[in-house]
mmCIF file of C-alpha atoms in Angstrom:
data_model
loop_
_atom_site.group_PDB
_atom_site.id
_atom_site.type_symbol
_atom_site.label_atom_id
_atom_site.label_comp_id
_atom_site.label_asym_id
_atom_site.label_seq_id
_atom_site.Cartn_x
_atom_site.Cartn_y
_atom_site.Cartn_z
ATOM 1 C CA MET A 1 14.297 -17.033 2.021
ATOM 2 C CA ASP A 2 12.534 -14.395 -0.079
ATOM 3 C CA CYS A 3 11.303 -14.741 -3.641
ATOM 4 C CA ARG A 4 13.943 -13.988 -6.240
ATOM 5 C CA PRO A 5 13.204 -10.796 -8.199
ATOM 6 C CA ASP A 6 12.057 -11.380 -11.788
ATOM 7 C CA CYS A 7 11.556 -15.141 -11.309
ATOM 8 C CA GLY A 8 7.912 -16.264 -11.315
ATOM 9 C CA ALA A 9 8.871 -19.926 -11.795
ATOM 10 C CA CYS A 10 6.195 -21.086 -9.343
ATOM 11 C CA CYS A 11 3.591 -19.139 -11.367
ATOM 12 C CA ILE A 12 4.624 -20.803 -14.628
ATOM 13 C CA ALA A 13 5.901 -24.371 -14.189
ATOM 14 C CA PRO A 14 3.207 -26.089 -12.088
ATOM 15 C CA SER A 15 -0.365 -26.795 -13.064
ATOM 16 C CA ILE A 16 -3.039 -25.310 -10.816
ATOM 17 C CA THR A 17 -6.410 -27.047 -10.686
ATOM 18 C CA SER A 18 -8.226 -24.517 -8.522
ATOM 19 C CA PRO A 19 -9.810 -21.361 -9.955
ATOM 20 C CA ILE A 20 -7.666 -18.262 -10.321
ATOM 21 C CA PRO A 21 -9.160 -14.848 -11.082
ATOM 22 C CA GLY A 22 -9.051 -14.689 -14.878
ATOM 23 C CA MET A 23 -8.470 -18.457 -15.142
ATOM 24 C CA PRO A 24 -11.613 -20.091 -13.718
ATOM 25 C CA GLN A 25 -10.481 -23.589 -14.740
ATOM 26 C CA GLY A 26 -7.012 -23.152 -13.259
ATOM 27 C CA LYS A 27 -3.924 -23.308 -15.477
ATOM 28 C CA PRO A 28 -1.903 -25.998 -17.203
ATOM 29 C CA ALA A 29 1.752 -26.619 -16.419
ATOM 30 C CA GLY A 30 4.183 -24.410 -18.295
ATOM 31 C CA VAL A 31 1.651 -21.641 -18.898
ATOM 32 C CA PRO A 32 2.164 -18.344 -17.067
ATOM 33 C CA CYS A 33 -0.654 -17.442 -14.697
ATOM 34 C CA VAL A 34 -2.666 -14.417 -15.846
ATOM 35 C CA GLN A 35 -1.982 -12.920 -12.412
ATOM 36 C CA LEU A 36 1.769 -12.855 -13.080
ATOM 37 C CA SER A 37 2.898 -9.262 -13.625
ATOM 38 C CA PRO A 38 5.392 -8.209 -16.323
ATOM 39 C CA ASP A 39 8.091 -8.101 -13.625
ATOM 40 C CA ARG A 40 7.100 -11.670 -12.651
ATOM 41 C CA ARG A 41 5.359 -10.913 -9.359
ATOM 42 C CA CYS A 42 1.965 -12.234 -8.256
ATOM 43 C CA LEU A 43 -0.702 -9.560 -8.676
ATOM 44 C CA ILE A 44 -2.969 -11.221 -6.088
ATOM 45 C CA PHE A 45 -0.295 -12.006 -3.483
ATOM 46 C CA GLY A 46 -1.790 -11.780 0.006
ATOM 47 C CA ARG A 47 -5.359 -11.431 -1.285
ATOM 48 C CA PRO A 48 -8.158 -13.869 -0.388
ATOM 49 C CA GLU A 49 -8.796 -14.841 -4.030
ATOM 50 C CA ARG A 50 -5.291 -16.266 -4.346
ATOM 51 C CA PRO A 51 -5.557 -20.091 -4.498
ATOM 52 C CA SER A 52 -4.527 -21.912 -1.331
ATOM 53 C CA CYS A 53 -2.012 -24.009 -3.286
ATOM 54 C CA CYS A 54 -0.240 -20.756 -4.158
ATOM 55 C CA SER A 55 -0.436 -19.207 -0.695
ATOM 56 C CA GLY A 56 0.915 -22.394 0.861
ATOM 57 C CA LEU A 57 3.963 -22.427 -1.403
ATOM 58 C CA GLY A 58 6.936 -20.547 -0.073
ATOM 59 C CA PRO A 59 10.415 -20.097 -1.482
ATOM 60 C CA SER A 60 13.067 -22.578 -0.418
ATOM 61 C CA LEU A 61 16.628 -23.280 -1.467
ATOM 62 C CA GLU A 62 15.613 -26.753 -2.683
ATOM 63 C CA MET A 63 12.826 -25.433 -4.923
ATOM 64 C CA CYS A 64 14.369 -22.145 -6.040
ATOM 65 C CA GLY A 65 17.988 -23.215 -6.426
ATOM 66 C CA THR A 66 20.406 -20.447 -7.314
ATOM 67 C CA SER A 67 18.646 -19.112 -10.410
ATOM 68 C CA ARG A 68 15.299 -18.783 -12.163
ATOM 69 C CA THR A 69 16.395 -21.524 -14.583
ATOM 70 C CA GLU A 70 17.084 -23.929 -11.707
ATOM 71 C CA ALA A 71 13.692 -23.124 -10.166
ATOM 72 C CA LEU A 72 11.876 -23.746 -13.462
ATOM 73 C CA LEU A 73 13.697 -27.064 -13.939
ATOM 74 C CA TRP A 74 12.984 -28.260 -10.382
ATOM 75 C CA LEU A 75 9.294 -27.322 -10.562
ATOM 76 C CA THR A 76 8.926 -28.850 -14.048
ATOM 77 C CA ARG A 77 10.424 -32.127 -12.793
ATOM 78 C CA LEU A 78 8.130 -32.066 -9.753
ATOM 79 C CA GLU A 79 5.113 -31.465 -12.010
ATOM 80 C CA ALA A 80 6.072 -34.446 -14.188
ATOM 81 C CA ALA A 81 6.697 -36.673 -11.166
ATOM 82 C CA THR A 82 3.291 -35.875 -9.641
ATOM 83 C CA ALA A 83 1.183 -35.867 -12.815
ATOM 84 C CA PRO A 84 -1.761 -38.290 -12.803
#
């Protein structure tokens, strides 16, 4: 499965605790990553400075569903279920 165009759900819904270029403390859940382009693509995709939690995440039918809204809901629920 490929990433859905104009989605970016995985760059918005989850929190990221590792440093991201432009966000040295990571990012809170629900906040778009500063590396998310206006067309909702990762600006550091495939680059070494991309956090490993991001590079290890790949699109799947379970996570992405059939729409951006479904992906945001699934990832938001996962974030809540795994919060400390």
